[in-house]
Tab-separated table of C-alpha atoms in Angstrom:
chain	number	residue	atom	x	y	z
A	1	MET	CA	-6.324	-0.612	43.105
A	2	ASN	CA	-10.072	-2.190	42.406
A	3	GLY	CA	-8.483	-5.874	41.509
A	4	LEU	CA	-8.719	-7.131	38.255
A	5	THR	CA	-10.243	-3.714	35.978
A	6	GLY	CA	-8.201	-1.429	35.177
A	7	LEU	CA	-4.399	-1.489	34.086
A	8	VAL	CA	-1.809	-1.518	36.355
A	9	VAL	CA	1.959	-1.293	35.419
A	10	GLU	CA	4.036	-1.731	37.005
A	11	HIS	CA	8.273	-1.959	37.301
A	12	ILE	CA	8.685	-1.407	33.788
A	13	PHE	CA	12.421	-1.431	32.229
A	14	LYS	CA	13.244	-1.124	29.007
A	15	GLN	CA	16.438	-0.622	27.020
A	16	PHE	CA	17.293	-0.321	23.304
A	17	ASP	CA	20.847	-0.753	22.342
A	18	ASN	CA	22.255	-0.724	25.753
A	19	LEU	CA	20.154	2.924	25.904
A	20	PRO	CA	17.831	2.470	29.396
A	21	VAL	CA	14.520	4.008	28.038
A	22	LEU	CA	11.688	3.236	30.471
A	23	GLY	CA	13.493	2.843	34.201
A	24	ASP	CA	11.513	1.600	37.140
A	25	LEU	CA	8.137	2.964	35.089
A	26	SER	CA	4.933	2.260	37.961
A	27	LEU	CA	1.433	3.742	36.927
A	28	GLU	CA	-2.065	3.015	37.097
A	29	VAL	CA	-5.573	3.588	35.101
A	30	LYS	CA	-8.890	3.202	37.094
A	31	GLU	CA	-11.112	1.609	34.690
A	32	ASN	CA	-13.382	4.426	32.606
A	33	ARG	CA	-11.005	7.023	33.549
A	34	MET	CA	-9.128	8.393	30.996
A	35	ALA	CA	-5.202	8.759	31.785
A	36	CYS	CA	-2.649	11.300	30.585
A	37	ILE	CA	0.661	10.653	30.103
A	38	LEU	CA	2.522	14.031	29.994
A	39	GLY	CA	6.513	14.024	29.086
A	40	PRO	CA	9.246	15.958	27.072
A	41	SER	CA	9.595	14.693	23.465
A	42	GLY	CA	11.953	11.248	23.130
A	43	CYS	CA	11.333	10.313	26.791
A	44	GLY	CA	9.710	6.777	25.516
A	45	LYS	CA	6.519	7.179	26.058
A	46	THR	CA	5.883	5.930	22.483
A	47	THR	CA	7.828	2.522	24.167
A	48	LEU	CA	5.690	2.330	27.493
A	49	LEU	CA	2.203	2.738	24.925
A	50	ASN	CA	3.764	-0.005	22.787
A	51	ILE	CA	4.623	-2.328	25.612
A	52	ILE	CA	1.232	-1.903	27.250
A	53	ALA	CA	-0.489	-3.070	23.648
A	54	GLY	CA	2.063	-6.023	23.723
A	55	VAL	CA	3.716	-4.863	20.393
A	56	ILE	CA	6.779	-4.997	22.163
A	57	SER	CA	8.041	-6.485	25.478
A	58	PRO	CA	9.341	-5.245	28.334
A	59	ASP	CA	13.055	-5.984	29.813
A	60	SER	CA	11.152	-6.665	33.217
A	61	GLY	CA	8.039	-5.162	35.288
A	62	SER	CA	4.472	-6.740	34.679
A	63	ILE	CA	1.510	-5.036	32.933
A	64	THR	CA	-1.646	-6.198	34.454
A	65	GLY	CA	-5.488	-5.893	33.428
A	66	CYS	CA	-5.021	-5.291	30.149
A	67	GLN	CA	-4.168	-9.233	29.380
A	68	ASP	CA	-7.131	-10.457	26.985
A	69	LYS	CA	-8.559	-7.196	26.379
A	70	LYS	CA	-8.998	-5.808	22.998
A	71	VAL	CA	-6.722	-2.763	22.713
A	72	SER	CA	-7.923	0.755	20.440
A	73	TYR	CA	-4.777	2.803	19.824
A	74	LEU	CA	-5.369	5.796	17.864
A	75	PHE	CA	-1.395	7.175	16.354
A	76	GLN	CA	0.425	9.519	15.560
A	77	GLU	CA	-0.208	8.982	11.956
A	78	THR	CA	-3.750	8.205	10.726
A	79	ARG	CA	-2.459	4.700	9.499
A	80	LEU	CA	-5.625	4.196	6.777
A	81	LEU	CA	-5.005	1.601	3.977
A	82	LYS	CA	-5.561	4.371	0.498
A	83	TRP	CA	-7.165	1.943	-1.497
A	84	LYS	CA	-10.501	1.712	0.903
A	85	THR	CA	-12.336	3.798	1.660
A	86	VAL	CA	-13.869	5.405	4.603
A	87	ARG	CA	-16.502	2.985	5.550
A	88	GLN	CA	-13.799	0.153	4.061
A	89	ASN	CA	-11.070	1.650	6.295
A	90	ILE	CA	-13.468	0.855	9.911
A	91	GLU	CA	-14.872	-1.968	8.896
A	92	PHE	CA	-11.664	-3.625	7.801
A	93	VAL	CA	-10.669	-3.795	11.989
A	94	LEU	CA	-14.399	-4.521	12.535
A	95	LYS	CA	-14.775	-7.597	10.407
A	96	ASP	CA	-13.365	-10.189	12.168
A	97	HIS	CA	-15.085	-8.981	15.555
A	98	LEU	CA	-19.041	-8.226	15.057
A	99	PRO	CA	-21.207	-9.412	12.836
A	100	VAL	CA	-22.269	-8.311	9.458
A	101	ALA	CA	-25.624	-6.397	10.498
A	102	GLU	CA	-23.965	-5.212	13.404
A	103	ARG	CA	-21.058	-3.902	11.857
A	104	ARG	CA	-22.954	-2.175	9.430
A	105	GLU	CA	-24.840	0.161	11.968
A	106	THR	CA	-21.731	0.921	14.299
A	107	VAL	CA	-19.449	2.147	11.243
A	108	ASN	CA	-22.760	4.227	10.477
A	109	ARG	CA	-23.197	5.643	13.400
A	110	TYR	CA	-18.961	6.580	14.441
A	111	MET	CA	-19.293	7.605	10.899
A	112	GLU	CA	-22.249	10.319	11.873
A	113	MET	CA	-20.293	11.126	15.350
A	114	VAL	CA	-17.021	12.628	12.973
A	115	GLY	CA	-19.256	13.927	10.918
A	116	LEU	CA	-17.836	11.411	7.974
A	117	SER	CA	-21.274	10.308	6.509
A	118	ASP	CA	-21.049	11.866	3.466
A	119	PHE	CA	-17.753	11.108	2.665
A	120	ALA	CA	-18.284	7.330	3.787
A	121	ASP	CA	-16.973	6.374	-0.227
A	122	TYR	CA	-14.215	8.316	-0.795
A	123	TYR	CA	-10.862	6.843	-0.301
A	124	PRO	CA	-7.846	8.978	1.858
A	125	ALA	CA	-6.449	10.550	-0.804
A	126	LYS	CA	-9.608	13.103	-1.146
A	127	LEU	CA	-9.833	13.651	1.799
A	128	SER	CA	-8.048	16.224	4.014
A	129	GLY	CA	-5.580	15.984	6.717
A	130	GLY	CA	-8.666	16.894	9.278
A	131	MET	CA	-11.085	14.648	7.911
A	132	LYS	CA	-8.522	11.373	8.000
A	133	GLN	CA	-7.590	12.457	11.510
A	134	ARG	CA	-11.515	12.152	11.821
A	135	VAL	CA	-11.442	8.251	10.351
A	136	ALA	CA	-8.630	7.137	12.040
A	137	ILE	CA	-10.753	8.353	15.458
A	138	ALA	CA	-13.711	6.404	14.551
A	139	ARG	CA	-12.004	3.393	13.989
A	140	ALA	CA	-10.508	3.264	16.933
A	141	PHE	CA	-13.926	3.926	18.809
A	142	ALA	CA	-15.958	1.882	16.395
A	143	TYR	CA	-13.241	-1.585	17.313
A	144	PRO	CA	-15.190	-3.203	20.587
A	145	ALA	CA	-12.018	-2.473	22.673
A	146	ASN	CA	-11.492	-1.968	26.808
A	147	LEU	CA	-8.770	0.000	26.663
A	148	LEU	CA	-8.077	2.894	24.098
A	149	LEU	CA	-4.448	4.154	23.908
A	150	MET	CA	-3.775	7.061	22.097
A	151	ASP	CA	0.199	8.251	20.866
A	152	GLU	CA	-0.183	12.624	20.433
A	153	PRO	CA	-3.154	12.505	18.019
A	154	PHE	CA	-3.861	15.872	17.668
A	155	ASN	CA	0.225	16.337	17.103
A	156	GLY	CA	0.145	19.010	13.435
A	157	LEU	CA	-3.016	20.264	13.954
A	158	ASP	CA	-3.457	23.839	13.609
A	159	LEU	CA	-5.084	24.793	17.135
A	160	ALA	CA	-8.788	25.402	15.828
A	161	MET	CA	-9.093	22.216	14.369
A	162	LYS	CA	-6.922	20.554	17.612
A	163	MET	CA	-9.685	22.646	19.643
A	164	SER	CA	-12.503	20.905	17.931
A	165	PHE	CA	-11.308	17.721	17.698
A	166	ILE	CA	-11.033	17.376	21.270
A	167	LYS	CA	-14.407	18.609	21.591
A	168	ALA	CA	-15.495	15.499	18.767
A	169	PHE	CA	-12.977	13.425	20.792
A	170	THR	CA	-14.295	14.307	24.266
A	171	ASP	CA	-18.494	13.999	23.410
A	172	LEU	CA	-17.383	10.280	21.969
A	173	TRP	CA	-15.298	9.413	24.901
A	174	LEU	CA	-18.290	10.449	27.360
A	175	LYS	CA	-20.237	8.404	25.797
A	176	ASP	CA	-18.987	4.779	26.958
A	177	ARG	CA	-16.080	6.242	29.034
A	178	ARG	CA	-13.692	3.792	27.953
A	179	THR	CA	-10.292	3.392	30.074
A	180	ALA	CA	-7.959	5.203	28.286
A	181	LEU	CA	-4.637	6.211	28.091
A	182	PHE	CA	-3.710	9.039	26.160
A	183	VAL	CA	0.329	10.554	25.354
A	184	THR	CA	0.538	13.826	25.106
A	185	HIS	CA	4.269	16.516	25.200
A	186	ASN	CA	1.586	19.285	25.501
A	187	ILE	CA	0.453	20.629	29.187
A	188	GLN	CA	-3.145	21.776	27.920
A	189	GLU	CA	-4.386	18.858	25.724
A	190	ALA	CA	-3.689	16.750	29.316
A	191	LEU	CA	-5.894	19.290	30.982
A	192	LEU	CA	-8.772	19.049	28.664
A	193	LEU	CA	-8.364	15.449	28.177
A	194	GLY	CA	-7.250	13.567	31.358
A	195	ASP	CA	-8.346	12.842	34.738
A	196	GLU	CA	-5.253	11.332	36.140
A	197	ILE	CA	-2.271	13.080	34.507
A	198	PHE	CA	1.838	10.956	35.457
A	199	VAL	CA	4.342	13.157	34.199
A	200	LEU	CA	7.525	11.608	33.047
A	201	SER	CA	11.143	12.715	33.414
A	202	ASN	CA	13.293	12.751	31.598
A	203	ARG	CA	14.985	9.115	29.954
A	204	PRO	CA	15.224	6.493	31.628
A	205	ALA	CA	11.496	7.329	32.444
A	206	HIS	CA	9.589	7.055	35.785
A	207	VAL	CA	6.692	8.734	36.840
A	208	LYS	CA	7.764	11.490	38.532
A	209	HIS	CA	4.835	13.540	39.451
A	210	HIS	CA	0.690	12.102	39.442
A	211	ILE	CA	-1.663	15.056	39.846
A	212	THR	CA	-5.656	14.050	39.127
A	213	VAL	CA	-8.231	16.288	37.281
A	214	ASP	CA	-11.640	16.702	38.633
A	215	ILE	CA	-13.440	19.263	36.896
A	216	PRO	CA	-15.832	17.388	34.567
A	217	HIS	CA	-15.290	16.738	30.935
A	218	GLN	CA	-17.978	19.939	29.762
A	219	GLU	CA	-16.350	22.070	32.390
A	220	ARG	CA	-12.992	22.398	31.204
A	221	THR	CA	-11.635	24.922	29.107
A	222	LEU	CA	-8.410	26.770	28.870
A	223	GLU	CA	-10.151	29.655	30.533
A	224	HIS	CA	-11.085	27.497	33.549
A	225	PRO	CA	-9.520	29.522	36.650
A	226	GLN	CA	-8.549	25.801	38.297
A	227	ILE	CA	-7.398	24.338	34.688
A	228	ILE	CA	-4.765	27.712	34.908
A	229	GLN	CA	-3.839	26.896	38.220
A	230	LEU	CA	-2.823	23.532	36.725
A	231	GLU	CA	-1.244	24.526	34.036
A	232	ASN	CA	1.062	26.283	36.556
A	233	THR	CA	1.291	23.676	39.024
A	234	LEU	CA	2.501	21.564	35.926
A	235	TYR	CA	4.820	23.682	34.277
A	236	ASN	CA	6.903	24.499	37.266
A	237	ILE	CA	7.132	20.211	37.933
A	238	ILE	CA	8.193	20.096	34.205
A	239	THR	CA	10.417	22.692	34.313
A	240	THR	CA	11.807	21.659	37.427
A	241	ALA	CA	14.723	19.077	36.991
B	1	MET	CA	-9.150	23.069	-27.635
B	2	HIS	CA	-9.793	20.524	-25.190
B	3	SER	CA	-6.116	18.873	-24.346
B	4	THR	CA	-6.901	15.426	-24.727
B	5	THR	CA	-8.379	16.578	-28.910
B	6	ARG	CA	-5.141	18.337	-29.314
B	7	ASN	CA	-3.177	15.742	-28.259
B	8	SER	CA	-4.670	13.113	-30.570
B	9	LEU	CA	-3.873	15.862	-33.467
B	10	ILE	CA	-0.436	15.872	-32.556
B	11	THR	CA	0.193	12.012	-32.695
B	12	LEU	CA	-1.380	12.035	-35.666
B	13	ALA	CA	0.741	14.912	-36.843
B	14	SER	CA	3.945	12.478	-36.121
B	15	VAL	CA	2.034	9.457	-37.684
B	16	VAL	CA	1.886	11.382	-41.126
B	17	PHE	CA	5.316	12.900	-41.176
B	18	LEU	CA	6.793	9.422	-40.609
B	19	LEU	CA	4.604	8.434	-43.792
B	20	VAL	CA	5.601	10.953	-45.660
B	21	ILE	CA	9.304	10.475	-44.764
B	22	TRP	CA	8.855	6.518	-45.517
B	23	LYS	CA	7.246	7.608	-48.740
B	24	LEU	CA	10.822	9.873	-49.938
B	25	ILE	CA	12.773	7.532	-48.836
B	26	ALA	CA	11.057	4.743	-50.911
B	27	VAL	CA	11.110	7.167	-54.055
B	28	VAL	CA	14.626	8.213	-53.605
B	29	ILE	CA	16.070	4.364	-53.230
B	30	GLY	CA	13.647	3.540	-55.740
B	31	ALA	CA	13.768	-0.553	-55.114
B	32	ASP	CA	10.724	-1.973	-53.511
B	33	ILE	CA	12.740	-5.020	-52.660
B	34	ILE	CA	14.197	-2.731	-50.312
B	35	MET	CA	12.476	-0.105	-49.058
B	36	PRO	CA	8.472	-1.053	-50.474
B	37	ALA	CA	6.611	2.248	-50.206
B	38	PRO	CA	4.222	2.824	-47.554
B	39	GLU	CA	0.521	2.521	-49.756
B	40	THR	CA	2.327	-0.836	-51.090
B	41	THR	CA	3.042	-1.995	-47.594
B	42	ILE	CA	-0.746	-0.876	-46.982
B	43	ARG	CA	-1.741	-3.052	-49.955
B	44	ASP	CA	0.510	-6.039	-48.714
B	45	PHE	CA	-1.034	-5.740	-45.384
B	46	ALA	CA	-4.734	-5.173	-46.439
B	47	ASN	CA	-3.825	-9.194	-48.282
B	48	ILE	CA	-2.380	-11.323	-45.396
B	49	VAL	CA	-5.380	-10.102	-43.404
B	50	LYS	CA	-7.584	-11.375	-45.667
B	51	SER	CA	-5.146	-14.887	-46.703
B	52	PRO	CA	-6.162	-18.069	-44.773
B	53	GLY	CA	-3.374	-18.261	-43.001
B	54	PHE	CA	-3.335	-15.121	-41.078
B	55	TRP	CA	-5.196	-15.295	-38.138
B	56	PRO	CA	-4.042	-18.986	-36.983
B	57	SER	CA	-0.073	-17.307	-37.269
B	58	VAL	CA	-1.460	-14.179	-35.203
B	59	GLY	CA	-3.734	-16.769	-32.649
B	60	ALA	CA	-0.354	-18.965	-32.538
B	61	THR	CA	2.246	-15.865	-31.644
B	62	VAL	CA	-0.505	-14.779	-29.284
B	63	LEU	CA	-1.097	-17.872	-27.231
B	64	ARG	CA	3.086	-18.447	-27.260
B	65	GLY	CA	3.325	-15.133	-25.976
B	66	LEU	CA	0.207	-15.389	-23.331
B	67	ALA	CA	1.454	-18.594	-21.712
B	68	GLY	CA	4.967	-17.314	-21.430
B	69	PHE	CA	3.465	-13.940	-19.510
B	70	PHE	CA	1.404	-15.787	-17.417
B	71	ILE	CA	4.361	-18.675	-16.900
B	72	SER	CA	6.251	-15.236	-15.924
B	73	CYS	CA	3.882	-13.829	-13.741
B	74	ILE	CA	2.945	-16.929	-12.285
B	75	LEU	CA	6.868	-17.916	-11.070
B	76	GLY	CA	7.825	-14.409	-10.781
B	77	LEU	CA	4.619	-13.354	-7.468
B	78	GLY	CA	5.744	-16.951	-6.031
B	79	VAL	CA	9.621	-16.653	-5.915
B	80	GLY	CA	9.097	-12.851	-5.158
B	81	ILE	CA	6.726	-12.989	-2.409
B	82	ALA	CA	9.089	-15.705	-1.273
B	83	ALA	CA	12.263	-13.455	-1.558
B	84	GLY	CA	10.566	-10.796	-0.264
B	85	LEU	CA	9.496	-12.481	2.526
B	86	SER	CA	12.900	-14.706	3.930
B	87	SER	CA	16.623	-12.799	2.981
B	88	VAL	CA	17.915	-16.624	2.928
B	89	VAL	CA	15.813	-16.900	-0.279
B	90	TYR	CA	16.533	-12.887	-1.607
B	91	TRP	CA	20.069	-13.885	-1.376
B	92	MET	CA	19.654	-17.598	-3.179
B	93	VAL	CA	17.849	-16.413	-5.993
B	94	GLN	CA	20.204	-13.294	-6.943
B	95	PRO	CA	22.424	-15.210	-8.715
B	96	PHE	CA	19.828	-16.507	-11.077
B	97	LEU	CA	18.296	-13.407	-11.652
B	98	THR	CA	21.432	-11.575	-12.966
B	99	ILE	CA	22.833	-14.385	-14.712
B	100	ILE	CA	19.215	-14.419	-16.397
B	101	ARG	CA	19.153	-10.252	-16.622
B	102	SER	CA	22.310	-10.299	-18.328
B	103	THR	CA	22.545	-13.526	-20.278
B	104	PRO	CA	21.913	-12.183	-24.204
B	105	VAL	CA	18.228	-12.849	-26.079
B	106	MET	CA	20.159	-15.301	-28.867
B	107	ALA	CA	22.348	-16.938	-26.307
B	108	ILE	CA	19.347	-18.158	-24.388
B	109	ILE	CA	17.027	-18.454	-27.434
B	110	LEU	CA	19.960	-20.954	-29.066
B	111	LEU	CA	20.190	-23.267	-25.838
B	112	ALA	CA	16.594	-23.361	-25.823
B	113	LEU	CA	17.108	-24.504	-29.728
B	114	ILE	CA	19.155	-27.472	-28.556
B	115	TRP	CA	16.880	-28.271	-25.356
B	116	PHE	CA	13.411	-27.775	-26.650
B	117	ASN	CA	10.656	-28.496	-29.581
B	118	THR	CA	10.144	-25.364	-31.983
B	119	GLU	CA	6.913	-24.713	-30.240
B	120	LEU	CA	7.871	-24.215	-27.086
B	121	VAL	CA	11.295	-22.965	-27.818
B	122	PRO	CA	9.418	-19.255	-28.098
B	123	VAL	CA	7.421	-20.343	-24.614
B	124	PHE	CA	10.369	-20.814	-23.057
B	125	VAL	CA	12.388	-17.974	-23.766
B	126	SER	CA	9.331	-15.374	-23.399
B	127	CYS	CA	9.085	-17.250	-19.754
B	128	LEU	CA	12.945	-16.446	-19.006
B	129	MET	CA	12.679	-12.754	-20.214
B	130	GLY	CA	8.861	-11.582	-18.392
B	131	PHE	CA	10.432	-13.863	-15.248
B	132	PRO	CA	12.760	-11.580	-13.422
B	133	ILE	CA	10.974	-8.412	-13.964
B	134	VAL	CA	8.239	-9.669	-12.389
B	135	CYS	CA	10.128	-11.181	-9.315
B	136	GLY	CA	11.948	-8.222	-8.969
B	137	ASN	CA	9.243	-5.923	-9.145
B	138	ILE	CA	7.342	-8.386	-6.027
B	139	ILE	CA	10.180	-8.320	-3.792
B	140	GLN	CA	10.183	-4.394	-4.448
B	141	GLY	CA	6.589	-4.177	-3.211
B	142	ILE	CA	6.911	-6.586	-0.688
B	143	LYS	CA	10.112	-4.402	0.507
B	144	ASN	CA	7.189	-1.467	0.576
B	145	VAL	CA	5.012	-2.974	2.411
B	146	ASP	CA	4.104	-0.092	5.177
B	147	ILE	CA	5.135	-1.958	8.327
B	148	GLN	CA	2.626	0.874	10.082
B	149	LEU	CA	0.359	-0.229	8.403
B	150	VAL	CA	1.003	-3.910	9.253
B	151	GLN	CA	1.153	-2.856	13.061
B	152	MET	CA	-1.836	-1.380	12.670
B	153	ALA	CA	-3.805	-4.164	11.644
B	154	HIS	CA	-1.972	-6.854	14.183
B	155	ILE	CA	-3.117	-4.310	17.387
B	156	TYR	CA	-7.269	-4.416	15.701
B	157	GLN	CA	-6.068	-7.830	15.927
B	158	VAL	CA	-7.546	-7.870	12.122
B	159	LYS	CA	-6.742	-12.025	11.185
B	160	PRO	CA	-3.392	-13.167	9.276
B	161	TRP	CA	-5.146	-14.267	6.257
B	162	ARG	CA	-7.357	-10.704	5.792
B	163	ILE	CA	-3.853	-8.682	6.608
B	164	VAL	CA	-2.560	-10.644	3.415
B	165	LEU	CA	-5.845	-10.408	1.612
B	166	GLU	CA	-6.728	-6.906	2.471
B	167	LEU	CA	-3.268	-5.085	3.055
B	168	TYR	CA	-0.650	-7.016	1.573
B	169	LEU	CA	-1.667	-7.969	-1.682
B	170	PRO	CA	-3.152	-4.523	-2.429
B	171	SER	CA	-0.006	-3.055	-1.253
B	172	LEU	CA	1.828	-5.429	-3.824
B	173	LEU	CA	-1.031	-4.868	-6.612
B	174	PRO	CA	0.766	-1.598	-8.110
B	175	PHE	CA	4.267	-3.323	-8.306
B	176	PHE	CA	2.659	-6.734	-10.369
B	177	MET	CA	0.946	-4.734	-12.760
B	178	GLY	CA	4.509	-2.038	-13.587
B	179	GLY	CA	6.213	-5.282	-13.845
B	180	ALA	CA	3.625	-6.821	-15.665
B	181	SER	CA	3.111	-4.235	-17.869
B	182	THR	CA	7.401	-4.081	-18.879
B	183	ALA	CA	7.366	-8.102	-19.308
B	184	MET	CA	4.396	-7.835	-21.447
B	185	GLY	CA	5.821	-5.292	-23.578
B	186	ILE	CA	9.328	-7.049	-24.292
B	187	ILE	CA	7.733	-11.066	-24.404
B	188	TRP	CA	6.430	-10.084	-28.284
B	189	LYS	CA	10.109	-8.610	-29.293
B	190	VAL	CA	11.772	-11.628	-28.117
B	191	ILE	CA	8.886	-14.121	-29.235
B	192	ILE	CA	9.337	-13.041	-32.621
B	193	ALA	CA	13.232	-13.090	-32.806
B	194	ALA	CA	12.709	-17.431	-31.143
B	195	GLU	CA	10.181	-17.673	-33.773
B	196	ILE	CA	12.075	-16.781	-36.531
B	197	LEU	CA	14.814	-19.078	-35.349
B	198	SER	CA	12.628	-21.587	-34.282
B	199	GLN	CA	10.075	-21.748	-36.680
B	200	PRO	CA	7.253	-23.420	-35.603
B	201	VAL	CA	4.447	-24.478	-38.122
B	202	LEU	CA	2.698	-21.596	-37.175
B	203	GLY	CA	3.419	-17.973	-36.112
B	204	ILE	CA	4.218	-14.027	-36.905
B	205	GLY	CA	8.213	-15.370	-36.588
B	206	THR	CA	7.643	-18.399	-39.104
B	207	GLN	CA	6.070	-15.706	-41.596
B	208	MET	CA	8.347	-13.008	-41.180
B	209	GLN	CA	11.410	-15.225	-42.105
B	210	THR	CA	9.671	-17.172	-44.919
B	211	ALA	CA	8.933	-13.472	-46.523
B	212	LYS	CA	12.684	-12.428	-46.057
B	213	THR	CA	13.661	-15.621	-47.728
B	214	TYR	CA	12.104	-14.407	-50.848
B	215	LEU	CA	12.914	-11.526	-51.017
B	216	GLU	CA	8.932	-9.946	-49.636
B	217	THR	CA	10.122	-6.736	-48.140
B	218	ALA	CA	6.431	-5.399	-48.181
B	219	ARG	CA	5.539	-8.582	-46.679
B	220	VAL	CA	8.145	-8.509	-43.772
B	221	LEU	CA	7.152	-4.857	-42.978
B	222	SER	CA	3.302	-6.497	-43.071
B	223	TRP	CA	4.018	-8.880	-40.491
B	224	THR	CA	5.728	-6.611	-38.830
B	225	ILE	CA	2.650	-4.521	-38.491
B	226	ALA	CA	0.647	-7.136	-37.428
B	227	ILE	CA	2.729	-7.785	-34.726
B	228	ILE	CA	2.937	-4.307	-33.674
B	229	GLY	CA	-0.710	-4.770	-33.227
B	230	VAL	CA	-0.635	-7.242	-30.820
B	231	SER	CA	1.795	-5.675	-28.533
B	232	PHE	CA	-0.167	-2.261	-29.051
B	233	PHE	CA	-3.133	-4.224	-27.918
B	234	PHE	CA	-2.485	-6.090	-24.658
B	235	GLU	CA	-0.333	-3.109	-23.211
B	236	SER	CA	-3.620	-1.090	-23.981
B	237	LEU	CA	-5.253	-3.465	-21.830
B	238	MET	CA	-2.935	-4.189	-19.120
B	239	HIS	CA	-2.813	0.179	-18.677
B	240	ALA	CA	-6.778	-0.212	-18.362
B	241	LEU	CA	-6.638	-3.035	-15.972
B	242	ASP	CA	-4.168	-1.106	-13.817
B	243	ASN	CA	-6.229	2.182	-14.128
B	244	LYS	CA	-8.786	-0.156	-12.767
B	245	PHE	CA	-7.235	-1.845	-10.301
B	246	ARG	CA	-6.230	1.624	-8.873
B	247	ALA	CA	-9.603	3.723	-8.691
B	248	TRP	CA	-8.135	5.219	-5.143
B	249	ARG	CA	-4.897	7.341	-7.252
């Protein structure tokens, strides 16, 4: 590992009410790479993200590389303030971090990137589910974070919408390549987005397998022969205990 | 037909129906002292509106009502926020709220008559009526603040004062407005009761009590119309404010 950059998670243990959720979990994400955590539902993926984000603390183990770093978090839910417009929702997280002029420019740029410029003054109640998700993505990217955490952000979207999001998301990410950690239970999402894929075991979760995907993001499709091959590999890893 | 026009017509028909029933009862009874006819009452109402004592009396009642309303809102907001955030305060205020809620209004008025001067009694009573409603709603509101939103704001390192101002307060607003509207409706009812018993120099309640003493039934009804008007005006105002605050719905 190249010193202080990126993110290093070492020997994390966490239990809730004597139920061990994470057991000796270690992984590292190199700077400017997108890592993906793939694991069964309820195996502690969200707990791991929350520990990295500093929302909860681990029982033992250490996390290095993300102290003093600003963290963006794309939640399973959109978590928008319904009394604020699209623009105000993005501004809400930027006000304490960017001066007015730069903030305005940033908000405009990211609203345009997710195709919501025409909806800048709409309240969330007037937007479709997919549009709200795009506001949340714009908010996460507009925030000047060094580390981007994502907790199954494509859950509950139909396939066509999901594919268009993954495309929009990849385009956004490729522009500045922030270190990112992405949690999913979906093998295809993991293969379309991740540079590194960490497969988690059942509870108490630890990394039971790690693969690297070397295909450039722009070339990744579900029909790509190497992706199909990796999909089979991952499927076998997940289904064998 | 446009539905709002239709609804207005239905309301109008209902008012006409009420007046017809009123007139019929007045004719059957045939004694103005028991049930004055609607036209007699309306004529009397026009007279008191023109009389020099009308606006000062209405003004005094409105001022007392608004004073009671604002004090109960401020107290309710303060205590409600404290009780919503701290379980110690919550369990501490429960007995007070329960006692205030279950004490009959008349008992509170009688005690207030003993404790305070006549001008203060209606204000005190309306405060005591409004406070538990606003307070209860604020506690509900605090418990309804979306923890996921608060967590989001913490992760994005939004400053605490901004979280209070832009997240907590807007979440509380509908609850506060709901409580304030209910309190506003109740206050006009209790303030008249308090004025009738405490007899301040000026006030709609004082005027009603005087009219009753002289058996001027039409006058009692006229002052009733005046307080209904006051109550309706302020309730509409609260409704308009509520709609304005919640443009995002």
